[in-house]
XYZ file of C-alpha atoms in Angstrom:
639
model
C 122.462 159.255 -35.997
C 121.913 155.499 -37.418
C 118.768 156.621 -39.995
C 118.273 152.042 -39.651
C 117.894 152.174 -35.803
C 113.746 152.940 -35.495
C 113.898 155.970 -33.710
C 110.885 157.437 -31.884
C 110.827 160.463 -34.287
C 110.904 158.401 -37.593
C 109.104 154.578 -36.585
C 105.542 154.374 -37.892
C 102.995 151.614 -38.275
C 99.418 151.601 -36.969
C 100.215 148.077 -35.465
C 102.597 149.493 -32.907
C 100.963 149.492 -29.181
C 99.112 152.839 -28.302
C 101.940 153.991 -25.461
C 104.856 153.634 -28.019
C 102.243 155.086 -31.720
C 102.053 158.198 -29.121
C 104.788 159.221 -28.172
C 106.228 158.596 -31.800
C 103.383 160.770 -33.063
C 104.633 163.873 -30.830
C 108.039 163.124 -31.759
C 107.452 163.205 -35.376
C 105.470 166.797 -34.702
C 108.527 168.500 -32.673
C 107.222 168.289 -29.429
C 110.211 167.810 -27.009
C 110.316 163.551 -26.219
C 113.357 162.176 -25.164
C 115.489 160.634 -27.945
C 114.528 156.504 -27.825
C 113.989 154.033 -30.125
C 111.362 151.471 -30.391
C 112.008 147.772 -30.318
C 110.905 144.454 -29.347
C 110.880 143.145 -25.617
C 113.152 140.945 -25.504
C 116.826 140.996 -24.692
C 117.599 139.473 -27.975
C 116.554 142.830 -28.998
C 120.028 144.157 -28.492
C 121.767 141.347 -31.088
C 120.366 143.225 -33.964
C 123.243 145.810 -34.533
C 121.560 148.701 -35.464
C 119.616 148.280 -32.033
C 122.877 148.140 -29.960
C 125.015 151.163 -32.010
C 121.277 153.375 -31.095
C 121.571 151.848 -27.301
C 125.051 152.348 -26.813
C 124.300 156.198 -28.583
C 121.642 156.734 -25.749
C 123.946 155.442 -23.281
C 126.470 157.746 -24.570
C 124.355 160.994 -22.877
C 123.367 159.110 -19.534
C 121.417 156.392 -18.565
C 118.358 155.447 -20.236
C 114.799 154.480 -19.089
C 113.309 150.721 -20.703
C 109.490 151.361 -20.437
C 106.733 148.730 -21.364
C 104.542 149.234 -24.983
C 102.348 146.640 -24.665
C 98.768 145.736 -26.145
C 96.182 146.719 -23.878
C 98.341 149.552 -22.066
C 97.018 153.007 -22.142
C 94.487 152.179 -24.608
C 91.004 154.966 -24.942
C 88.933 151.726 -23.057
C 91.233 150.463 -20.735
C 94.885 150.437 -19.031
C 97.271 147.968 -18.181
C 99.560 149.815 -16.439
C 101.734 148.407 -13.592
C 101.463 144.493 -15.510
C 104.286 145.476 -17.764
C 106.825 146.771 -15.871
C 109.144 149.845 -17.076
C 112.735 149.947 -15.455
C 114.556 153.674 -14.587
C 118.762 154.141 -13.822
C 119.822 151.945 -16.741
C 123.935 152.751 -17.489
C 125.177 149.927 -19.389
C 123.961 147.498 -21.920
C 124.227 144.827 -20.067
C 121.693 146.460 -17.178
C 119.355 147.467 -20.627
C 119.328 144.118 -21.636
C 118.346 142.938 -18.034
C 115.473 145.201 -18.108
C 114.386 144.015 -21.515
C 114.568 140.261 -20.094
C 112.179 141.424 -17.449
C 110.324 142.790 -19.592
C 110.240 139.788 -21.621
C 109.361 137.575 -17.799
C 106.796 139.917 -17.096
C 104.751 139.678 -20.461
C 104.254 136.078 -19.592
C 102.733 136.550 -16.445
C 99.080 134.539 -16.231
C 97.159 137.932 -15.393
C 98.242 140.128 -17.901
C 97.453 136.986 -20.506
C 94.392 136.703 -18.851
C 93.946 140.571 -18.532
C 94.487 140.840 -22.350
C 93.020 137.463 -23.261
C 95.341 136.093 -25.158
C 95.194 138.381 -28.150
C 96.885 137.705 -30.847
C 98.766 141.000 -31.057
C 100.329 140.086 -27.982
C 103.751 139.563 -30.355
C 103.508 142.998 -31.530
C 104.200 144.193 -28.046
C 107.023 146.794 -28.189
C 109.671 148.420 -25.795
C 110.815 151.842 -25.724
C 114.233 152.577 -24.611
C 114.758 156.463 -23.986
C 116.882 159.031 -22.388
C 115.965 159.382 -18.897
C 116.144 163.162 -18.177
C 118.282 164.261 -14.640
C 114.307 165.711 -13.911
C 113.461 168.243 -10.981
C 110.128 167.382 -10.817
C 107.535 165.024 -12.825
C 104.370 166.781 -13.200
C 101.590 164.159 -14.287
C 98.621 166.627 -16.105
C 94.829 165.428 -16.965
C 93.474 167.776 -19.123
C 89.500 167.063 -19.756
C 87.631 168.011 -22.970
C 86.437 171.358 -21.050
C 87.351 172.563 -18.354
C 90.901 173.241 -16.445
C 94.019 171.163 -16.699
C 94.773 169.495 -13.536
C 98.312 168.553 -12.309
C 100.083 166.837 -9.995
C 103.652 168.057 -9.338
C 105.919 165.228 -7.913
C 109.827 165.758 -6.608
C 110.547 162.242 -5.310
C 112.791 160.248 -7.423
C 112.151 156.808 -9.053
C 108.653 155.698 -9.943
C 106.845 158.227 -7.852
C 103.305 157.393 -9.421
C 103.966 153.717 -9.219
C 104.803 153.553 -5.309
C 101.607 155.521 -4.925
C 103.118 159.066 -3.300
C 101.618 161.596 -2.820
C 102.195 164.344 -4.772
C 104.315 167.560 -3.373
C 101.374 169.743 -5.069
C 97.644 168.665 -6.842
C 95.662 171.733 -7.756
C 94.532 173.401 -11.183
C 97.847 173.844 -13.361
C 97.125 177.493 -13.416
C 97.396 177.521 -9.609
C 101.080 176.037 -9.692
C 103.722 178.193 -8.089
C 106.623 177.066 -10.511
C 109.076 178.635 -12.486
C 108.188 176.554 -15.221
C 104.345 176.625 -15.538
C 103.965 178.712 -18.341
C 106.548 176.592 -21.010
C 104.826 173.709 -19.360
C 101.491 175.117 -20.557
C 102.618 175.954 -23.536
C 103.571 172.081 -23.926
C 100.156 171.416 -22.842
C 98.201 173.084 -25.972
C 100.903 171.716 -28.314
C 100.528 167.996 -27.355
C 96.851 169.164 -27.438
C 97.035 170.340 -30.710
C 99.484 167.400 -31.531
C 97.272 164.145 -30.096
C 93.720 165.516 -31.721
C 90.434 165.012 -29.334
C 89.403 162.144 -26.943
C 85.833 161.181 -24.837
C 87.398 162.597 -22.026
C 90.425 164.189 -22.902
C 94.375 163.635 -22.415
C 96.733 162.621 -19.354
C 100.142 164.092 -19.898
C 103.767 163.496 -17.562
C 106.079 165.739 -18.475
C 109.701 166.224 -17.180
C 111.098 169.729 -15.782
C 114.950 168.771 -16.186
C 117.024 170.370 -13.744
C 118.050 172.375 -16.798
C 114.629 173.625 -16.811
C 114.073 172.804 -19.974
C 110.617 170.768 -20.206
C 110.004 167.004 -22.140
C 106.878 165.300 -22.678
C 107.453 161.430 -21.685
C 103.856 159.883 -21.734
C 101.005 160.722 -23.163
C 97.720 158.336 -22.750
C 93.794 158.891 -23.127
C 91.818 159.661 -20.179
C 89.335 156.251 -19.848
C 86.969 157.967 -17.710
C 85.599 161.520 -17.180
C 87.908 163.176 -14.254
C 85.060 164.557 -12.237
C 82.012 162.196 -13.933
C 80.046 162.712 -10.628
C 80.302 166.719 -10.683
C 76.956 167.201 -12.529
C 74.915 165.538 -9.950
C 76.833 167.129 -7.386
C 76.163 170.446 -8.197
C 72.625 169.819 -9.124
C 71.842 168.654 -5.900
C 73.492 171.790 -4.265
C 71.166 173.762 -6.002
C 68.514 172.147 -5.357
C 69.392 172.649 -1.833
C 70.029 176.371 -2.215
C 73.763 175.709 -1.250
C 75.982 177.210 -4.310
C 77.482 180.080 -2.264
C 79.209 177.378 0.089
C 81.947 176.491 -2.465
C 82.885 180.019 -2.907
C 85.832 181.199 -1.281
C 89.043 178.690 -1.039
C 89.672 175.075 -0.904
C 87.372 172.463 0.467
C 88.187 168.815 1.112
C 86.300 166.137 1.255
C 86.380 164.420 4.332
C 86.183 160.848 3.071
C 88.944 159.195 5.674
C 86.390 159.572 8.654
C 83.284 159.940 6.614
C 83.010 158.146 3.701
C 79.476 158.274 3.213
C 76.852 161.455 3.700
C 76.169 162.267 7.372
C 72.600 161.933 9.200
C 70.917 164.965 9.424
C 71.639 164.557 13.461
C 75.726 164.702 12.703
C 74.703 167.445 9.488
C 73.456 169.571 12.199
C 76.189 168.601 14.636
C 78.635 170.016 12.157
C 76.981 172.783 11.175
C 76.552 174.122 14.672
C 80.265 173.478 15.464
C 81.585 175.594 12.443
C 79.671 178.219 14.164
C 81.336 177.288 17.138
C 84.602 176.682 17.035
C 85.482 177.909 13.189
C 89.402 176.635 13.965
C 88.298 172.921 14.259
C 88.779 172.480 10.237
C 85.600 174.766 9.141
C 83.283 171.658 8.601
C 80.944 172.333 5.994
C 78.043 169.768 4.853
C 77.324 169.620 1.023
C 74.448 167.380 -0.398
C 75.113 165.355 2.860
C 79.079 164.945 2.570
C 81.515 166.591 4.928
C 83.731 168.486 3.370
C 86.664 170.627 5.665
C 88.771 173.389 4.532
C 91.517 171.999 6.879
C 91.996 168.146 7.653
C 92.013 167.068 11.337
C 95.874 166.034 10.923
C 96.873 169.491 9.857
C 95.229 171.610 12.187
C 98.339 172.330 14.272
C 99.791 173.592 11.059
C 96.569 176.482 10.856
C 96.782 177.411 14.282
C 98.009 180.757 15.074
C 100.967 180.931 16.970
C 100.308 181.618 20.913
C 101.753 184.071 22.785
C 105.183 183.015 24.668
C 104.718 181.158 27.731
C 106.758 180.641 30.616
C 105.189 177.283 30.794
C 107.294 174.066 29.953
C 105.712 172.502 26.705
C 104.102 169.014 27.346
C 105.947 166.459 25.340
C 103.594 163.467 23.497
C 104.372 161.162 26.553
C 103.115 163.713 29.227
C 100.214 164.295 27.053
C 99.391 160.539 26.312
C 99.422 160.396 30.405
C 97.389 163.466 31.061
C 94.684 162.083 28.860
C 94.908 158.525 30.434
C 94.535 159.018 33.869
C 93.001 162.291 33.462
C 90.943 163.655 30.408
C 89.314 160.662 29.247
C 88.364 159.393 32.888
C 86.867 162.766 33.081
C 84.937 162.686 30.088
C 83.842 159.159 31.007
C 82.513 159.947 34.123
C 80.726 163.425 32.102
C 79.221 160.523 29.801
C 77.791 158.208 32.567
C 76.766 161.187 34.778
C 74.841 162.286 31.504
C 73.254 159.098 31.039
C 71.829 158.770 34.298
C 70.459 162.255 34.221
C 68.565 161.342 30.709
C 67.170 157.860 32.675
C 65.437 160.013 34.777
C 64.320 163.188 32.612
C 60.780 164.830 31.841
C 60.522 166.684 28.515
C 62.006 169.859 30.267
C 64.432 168.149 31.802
C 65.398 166.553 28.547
C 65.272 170.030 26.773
C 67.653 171.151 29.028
C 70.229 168.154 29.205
C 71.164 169.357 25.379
C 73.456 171.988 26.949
C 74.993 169.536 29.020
C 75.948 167.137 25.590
C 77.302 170.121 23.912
C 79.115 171.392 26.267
C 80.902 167.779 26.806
C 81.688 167.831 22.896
C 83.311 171.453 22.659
C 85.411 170.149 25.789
C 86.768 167.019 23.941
C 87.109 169.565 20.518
C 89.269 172.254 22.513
C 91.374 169.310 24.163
C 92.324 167.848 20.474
C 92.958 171.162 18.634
C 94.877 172.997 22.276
C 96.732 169.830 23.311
C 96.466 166.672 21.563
C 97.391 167.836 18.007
C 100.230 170.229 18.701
C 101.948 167.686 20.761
C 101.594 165.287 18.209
C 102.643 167.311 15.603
C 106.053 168.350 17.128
C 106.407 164.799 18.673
C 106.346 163.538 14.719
C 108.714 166.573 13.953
C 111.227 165.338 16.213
C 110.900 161.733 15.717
C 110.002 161.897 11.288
C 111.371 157.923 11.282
C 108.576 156.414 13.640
C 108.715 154.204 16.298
C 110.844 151.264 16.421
C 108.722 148.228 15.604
C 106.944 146.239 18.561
C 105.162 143.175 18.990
C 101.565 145.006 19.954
C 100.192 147.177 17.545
C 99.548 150.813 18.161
C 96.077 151.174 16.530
C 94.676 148.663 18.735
C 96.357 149.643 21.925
C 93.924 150.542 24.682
C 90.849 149.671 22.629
C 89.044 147.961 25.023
C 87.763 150.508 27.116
C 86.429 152.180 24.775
C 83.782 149.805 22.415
C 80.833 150.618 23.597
C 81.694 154.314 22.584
C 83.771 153.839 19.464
C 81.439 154.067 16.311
C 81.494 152.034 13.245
C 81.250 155.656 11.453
C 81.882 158.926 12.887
C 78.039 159.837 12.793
C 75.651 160.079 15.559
C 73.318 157.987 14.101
C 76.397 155.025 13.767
C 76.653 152.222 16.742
C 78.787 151.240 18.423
C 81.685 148.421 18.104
C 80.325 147.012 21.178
C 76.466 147.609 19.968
C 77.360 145.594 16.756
C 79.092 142.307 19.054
C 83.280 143.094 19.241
C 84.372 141.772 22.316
C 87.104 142.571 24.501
C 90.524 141.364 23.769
C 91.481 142.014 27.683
C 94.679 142.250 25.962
C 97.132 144.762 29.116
C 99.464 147.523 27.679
C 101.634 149.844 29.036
C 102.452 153.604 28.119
C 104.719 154.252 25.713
C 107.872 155.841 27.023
C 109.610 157.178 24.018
C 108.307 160.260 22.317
C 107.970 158.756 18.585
C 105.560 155.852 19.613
C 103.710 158.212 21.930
C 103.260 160.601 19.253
C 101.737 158.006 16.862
C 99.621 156.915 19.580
C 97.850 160.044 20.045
C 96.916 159.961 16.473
C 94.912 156.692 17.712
C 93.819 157.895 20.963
C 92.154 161.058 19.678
C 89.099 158.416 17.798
C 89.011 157.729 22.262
C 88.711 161.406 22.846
C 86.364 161.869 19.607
C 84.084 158.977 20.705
C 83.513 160.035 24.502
C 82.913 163.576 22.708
C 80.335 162.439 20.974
C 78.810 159.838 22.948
C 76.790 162.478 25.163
C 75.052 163.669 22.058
C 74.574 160.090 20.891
C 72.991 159.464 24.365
C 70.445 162.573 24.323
C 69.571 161.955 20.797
C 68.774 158.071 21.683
C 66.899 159.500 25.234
C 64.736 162.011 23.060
C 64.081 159.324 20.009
C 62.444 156.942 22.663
C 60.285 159.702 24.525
C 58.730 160.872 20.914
C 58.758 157.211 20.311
C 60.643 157.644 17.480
C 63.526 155.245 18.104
C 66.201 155.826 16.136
C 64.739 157.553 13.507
C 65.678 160.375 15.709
C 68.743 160.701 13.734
C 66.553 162.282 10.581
C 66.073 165.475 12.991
C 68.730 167.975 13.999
C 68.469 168.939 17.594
C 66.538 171.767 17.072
C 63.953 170.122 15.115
C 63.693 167.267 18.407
C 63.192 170.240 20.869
C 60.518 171.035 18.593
C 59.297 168.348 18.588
C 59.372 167.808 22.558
C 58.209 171.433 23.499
C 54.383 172.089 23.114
C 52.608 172.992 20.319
C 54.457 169.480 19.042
C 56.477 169.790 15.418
C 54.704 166.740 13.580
C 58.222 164.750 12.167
C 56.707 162.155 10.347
C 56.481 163.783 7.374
C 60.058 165.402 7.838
C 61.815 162.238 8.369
C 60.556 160.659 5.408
C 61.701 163.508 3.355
C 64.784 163.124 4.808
C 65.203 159.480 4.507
C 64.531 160.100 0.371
C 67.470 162.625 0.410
C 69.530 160.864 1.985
C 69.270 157.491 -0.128
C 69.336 160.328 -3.074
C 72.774 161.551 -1.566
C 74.322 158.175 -0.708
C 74.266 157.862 -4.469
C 76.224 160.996 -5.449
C 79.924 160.869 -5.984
C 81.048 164.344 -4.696
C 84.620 165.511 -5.460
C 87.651 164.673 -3.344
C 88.329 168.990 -3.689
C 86.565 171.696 -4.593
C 88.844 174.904 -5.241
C 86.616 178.305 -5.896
C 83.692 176.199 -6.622
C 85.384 174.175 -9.079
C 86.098 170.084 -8.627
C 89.517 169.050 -8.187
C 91.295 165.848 -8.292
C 93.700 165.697 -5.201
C 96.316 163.296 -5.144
C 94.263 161.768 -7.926
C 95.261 158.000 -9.054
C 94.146 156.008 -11.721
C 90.978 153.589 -11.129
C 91.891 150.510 -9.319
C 95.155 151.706 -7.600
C 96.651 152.604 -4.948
C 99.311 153.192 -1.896
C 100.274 149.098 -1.692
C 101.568 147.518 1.731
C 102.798 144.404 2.722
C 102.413 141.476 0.339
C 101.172 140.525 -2.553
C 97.468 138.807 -2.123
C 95.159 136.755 -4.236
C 91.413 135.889 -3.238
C 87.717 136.424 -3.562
C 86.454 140.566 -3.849
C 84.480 141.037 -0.635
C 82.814 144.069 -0.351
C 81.448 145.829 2.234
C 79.519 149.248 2.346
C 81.052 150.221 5.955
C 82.103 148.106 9.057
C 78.782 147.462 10.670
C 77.917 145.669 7.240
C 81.685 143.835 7.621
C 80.704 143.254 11.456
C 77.107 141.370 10.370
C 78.550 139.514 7.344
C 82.368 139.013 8.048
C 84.232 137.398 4.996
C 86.822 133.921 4.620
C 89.831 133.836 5.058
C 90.641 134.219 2.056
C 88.897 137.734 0.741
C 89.870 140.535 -0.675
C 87.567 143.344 1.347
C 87.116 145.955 -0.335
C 85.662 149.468 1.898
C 84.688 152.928 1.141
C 87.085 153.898 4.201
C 88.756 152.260 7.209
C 88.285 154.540 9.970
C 90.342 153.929 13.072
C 87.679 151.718 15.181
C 88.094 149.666 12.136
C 91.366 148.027 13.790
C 89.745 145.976 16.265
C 87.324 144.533 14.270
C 89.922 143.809 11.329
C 92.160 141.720 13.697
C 89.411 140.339 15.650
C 88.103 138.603 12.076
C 91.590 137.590 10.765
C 90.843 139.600 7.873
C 94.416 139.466 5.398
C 93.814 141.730 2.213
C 91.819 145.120 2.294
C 91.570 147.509 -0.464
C 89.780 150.764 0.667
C 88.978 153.898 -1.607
C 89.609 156.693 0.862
C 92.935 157.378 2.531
C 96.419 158.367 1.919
C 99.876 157.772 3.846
C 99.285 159.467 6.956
C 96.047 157.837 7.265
C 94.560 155.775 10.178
C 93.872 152.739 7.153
C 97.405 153.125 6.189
C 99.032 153.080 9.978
C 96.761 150.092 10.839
C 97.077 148.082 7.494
C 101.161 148.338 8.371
C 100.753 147.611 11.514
C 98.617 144.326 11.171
C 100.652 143.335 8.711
C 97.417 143.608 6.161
C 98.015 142.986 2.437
C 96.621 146.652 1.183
C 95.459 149.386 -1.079
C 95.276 152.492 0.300
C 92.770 155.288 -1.469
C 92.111 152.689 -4.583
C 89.932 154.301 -6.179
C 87.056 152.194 -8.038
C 87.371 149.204 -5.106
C 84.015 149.271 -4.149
C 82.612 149.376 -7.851
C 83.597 145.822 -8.620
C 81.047 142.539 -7.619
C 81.596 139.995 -4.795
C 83.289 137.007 -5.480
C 85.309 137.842 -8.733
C 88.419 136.450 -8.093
C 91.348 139.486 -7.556
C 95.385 140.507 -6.835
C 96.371 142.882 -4.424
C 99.610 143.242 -6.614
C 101.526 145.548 -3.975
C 104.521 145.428 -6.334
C 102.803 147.429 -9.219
C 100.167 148.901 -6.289
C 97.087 147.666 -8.421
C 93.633 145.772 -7.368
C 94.045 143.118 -10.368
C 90.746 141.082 -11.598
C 91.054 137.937 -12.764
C 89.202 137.569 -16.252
C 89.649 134.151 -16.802
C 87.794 133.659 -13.042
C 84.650 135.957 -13.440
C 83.536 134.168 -9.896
């Protein structure tokens, strides 16, 4: 080995950048790093000779990953990952040097100057060059000051964590079914041992070679407490006498279709269907937020197998035709019949039209989890590549008949699309005829089948909130509470739903935990602040922020925002394309998800479950960077 060539495990100097002091700190202790050497970034780099005998050693054993060390990245305050770019698969010099010269482009990009404003140090940046291990999994590991080290265990290869995957498994590291777990603990408490204390402890990749044998390849401060919300959280479950709920398995939060805590209406709603029907996800209501112990998408999966059936099994098309000319005519005609029945009711009559509302919602819940999601599922089995592309997109397809039922949220209490002014597109369509499209379409159609579901209990709610003269503050009540109300001796509400209306502003500012595993928080498929799953193009424009789509409806941005949501739920689709809206950063949502199909599909500039979006002030000036999948702010433009 050249003993002139700064090598990871022998290069010192307090004024090297934080990523490359690191990981020449564990070196120097033992801890297994991948041989590298530090140097500047530049492709001039490589005419120093010493540099290019210790490349073309590294190169010797297999290619080599050039990673950014630059001021301001993976610093205790701050990180500017994703603006200096890090290259994988290099085999020659020539394709190192390339990646240095990058490197070098990159560095002089007007954000990152502006990001880092224009410090001074900026020619101490650094690049490591280092032996990229043949890996069988990255596992990327946040381990807090107390508490248990999380992980996420990824399998894809390339940049998994910078194209935004989702990981194959998130979950306490104790919990991971892998043959390496306990040498990768063992790494764990040495780079523990080896890095010394931080605010809010460490976040660790390591590499599981397909030798087995582990390597620690980043090591950065954690900027922000992993669960800083969970105190409150917890508090206010005591305070509500509801500690026993998180016992017992995993719960997830059910921020894609409710990104904010439920009325007390859709609280009770929920509560009475887990009761009901325990196989529709076990919905369970904590401090206000749904949480499920199975998402929607993956009930099929939960099912139990049926017994075999003579019985052909409906394919996604038959289905998709079934409910269009059949199930939701039917539950249309349930809805109006309902209506006029309410027009026309006394209090008993009213008490008694309940059943009637309930009855239409367990209809529309058996039809999803029986029919709608298995065909779907085995439709998306069959067909894994999607549907070719087309000139209409799905998630608006068929909309139209449907506004004055489809809610802004999925919550009683939430109006409609009509009720908040989206027109009609009278835009025709025709049913799809191939199985892949048909099976992505049912994942849209079900918010149909969902709205009409809930539309009857919208409708009796509304019916009993104007004969207590109420209006809507109906929603504060759960049913039983309104046929308490109705039925004589009188329950006096006032004082309830002001009580309620406290908690509820008291809830809306919690920040519950995406999991909860045996009543401890989890992160799952946890990302750094401010990033994301990125689609289409790159976008730069005013922050626009809106608390939820009725507030986007009443105040719709320029043309040239950035809006930033807690969630897009499916309705969302409609109204996005309806306001020419271009760029949309959300913080709920993953790949599968209704924001990600209908960002794709209307060719939206995006950032899918960017976490931290709706933290940041109107009118500071942004990048959707879908190349590094970041939300960007301009410093240098505060607004």
């Amino acid at each position: 080995m050249n003993s002139s060539v700064p090598w990871l495990d022998s290069a010192t100097g307090e004024d090297l950048p934080a990523k490359a002091r690191r990981l020449c700190g564990l070196a120097r202790a033992g801890l297994p790093v991948p041989r590298g050497l530090v140097v500047a970034p530049t492709a001039e780099a490589l005419d120093d000779p010493a540099v290019s005998a210790g490349v073309a050693e590294l190169l010797a054993e297999g290619p080599v990953v050039v990673r950014s060390a630059l001021y301001g990245e993976d610093e205790a305050e701050g990180s500017a990952a994703g603006l200096g770019r890090s290259q994988l698969d290099c085999h020659t010099d020539a394709e190192v040097r390339s990646a240095l010269a990058a490197l070098a482009t990159s560095r002089a990009d007007p954000w990152l100057t502006a990001y880092r404003q224009g410090s001074t140090r900026a020619p101490l940046d650094r690049a490591v060059i280092q032996h990229q291990i043949p890996r069988r999994a990255l596992l990327v590991i946040a381990v807090p000051p107390q508490g248990r080290p999380e992980v996420e265990l990824h399998t894809a290869a390339g940049e998994a964590l910078a194209a935004g995957l989702d990981p194959d498994f998130a979950g306490p590291l104790a919990t991971l079914d892998d043959p390496a777990r306990a040498e990768v603990e063992a790494l764990v408490q040495r780079a523990m041992d080896a890095l010394g204390p931080a605010p809010h402890g460490h976040d660790l990749e390591i590499v599981v070679g397909k030798d087995e044998r582990v390597h620690i390849v980043q090591a950065r401060p954690l900027t922000t407490a992993l669960h800083p919300g969970w105190r409150g959280f917890l508090q206010a479950l005591k305070d509500e006498g509801l500690t026993d709920q998180l016992r017992g398995g995993t719960l997830t939060l059910d921020a894609e279709h409710n990104p904010a805590p439920l009325s007390p209406a859709h609280a009770w709603l929920m509560g009475w269907l887990r009761e009901q029907r325990p196989a529709a996800g076990d919905p369970t209501v904590l401090a206000g937020w749904l949480y499920v112990r199975t998402l929607p998408r993956d009930l099929a999966r939960s099912s139990k197998p049926k017994s075999a059936s003579t019985r052909p099994t409906p394919t996604a098309c038959d289905v998709i035709q079934q409910l269009h000319e059949h199930t939701l005519p039917q539950a249309r005609a349930r809805l109006e019949a309902l209506e006029t029945q309410l027009r026309q009711a006394d209090a008993a009559a009213l008490v008694q039209a309940l059943d009637e509302a309930q009855a239409a919602f367990l209809a529309m819940i058996d039809t999803y989890i029986g029919v709608l999601v298995p065909a779907r599922t085995r439709a998306r089995r069959a067909h894994p590549e999607g549907p070719a592309a087309g000139s209409r997109p799905l998630s608006t397809l068929g909309r139209d008949d449907f506004l004055d039922v489809l809610p802004a949220t999925w919550d009683l209490a939430s109006p409609s699309l009509a009720e908040l002014g989206t027109t009609r597109s009278e835009q025709p369509f025709e049913l799809p005829r191939d199985e892949a499209t048909a099976a992505v379409l049912l994942g849209e159609w079900d918010d149909h089948l969902f709205a009409l579901g809930l539309a009857p209990l919208r409708a009796w709610f509304l019916a009993a909130g104007a004969h207590l003269g109420l209006g809507e503050s109906v929603f504060m009540l759960s049913a039983t509470e309104v046929i308490d109300a109705i039925v004589p001796p009188p329950l006096n509400t006032a004082a309830i739903i002001e009580a309620r209306r406290v908690r509820l502003r008291q809830q809306a500012r919690l920040r519950p935990p995406l999991r909860i595993e045996d009543g401890h928080p989890v992160s799952y498929g946890r990302r750094s602040r401010l990033r994301g799953i990125p689609l289409g193009e790159s976008f730069t424009g005013r922050l626009a922020p809106r608390r939820d789509l009725a507030a986007l409806l009443d105040d719709p941005p320029g043309p040239d925002a950035i809006v930033t949501l807690p969630a897009l739920t499916a309705p969302a689709a409609v109204a996005l394309q309806q306001l020419g809206v271009r760029a949309v950063c959300c913080e709920h949502g993953g790949p599968l998800s209704h924001a990600a199909l209908m960002a794709r599909e209307l060719g939206l500039s995006a950032l899918i479950g960017c976490r931290g979006c709706t933290d940041l002030p109107a009118d500071r000036f942004a990048r959707v960077d879908t190349q590094a999948g970041r939300l960007i702010l301009d410093p240098s433009r505060p607004g």
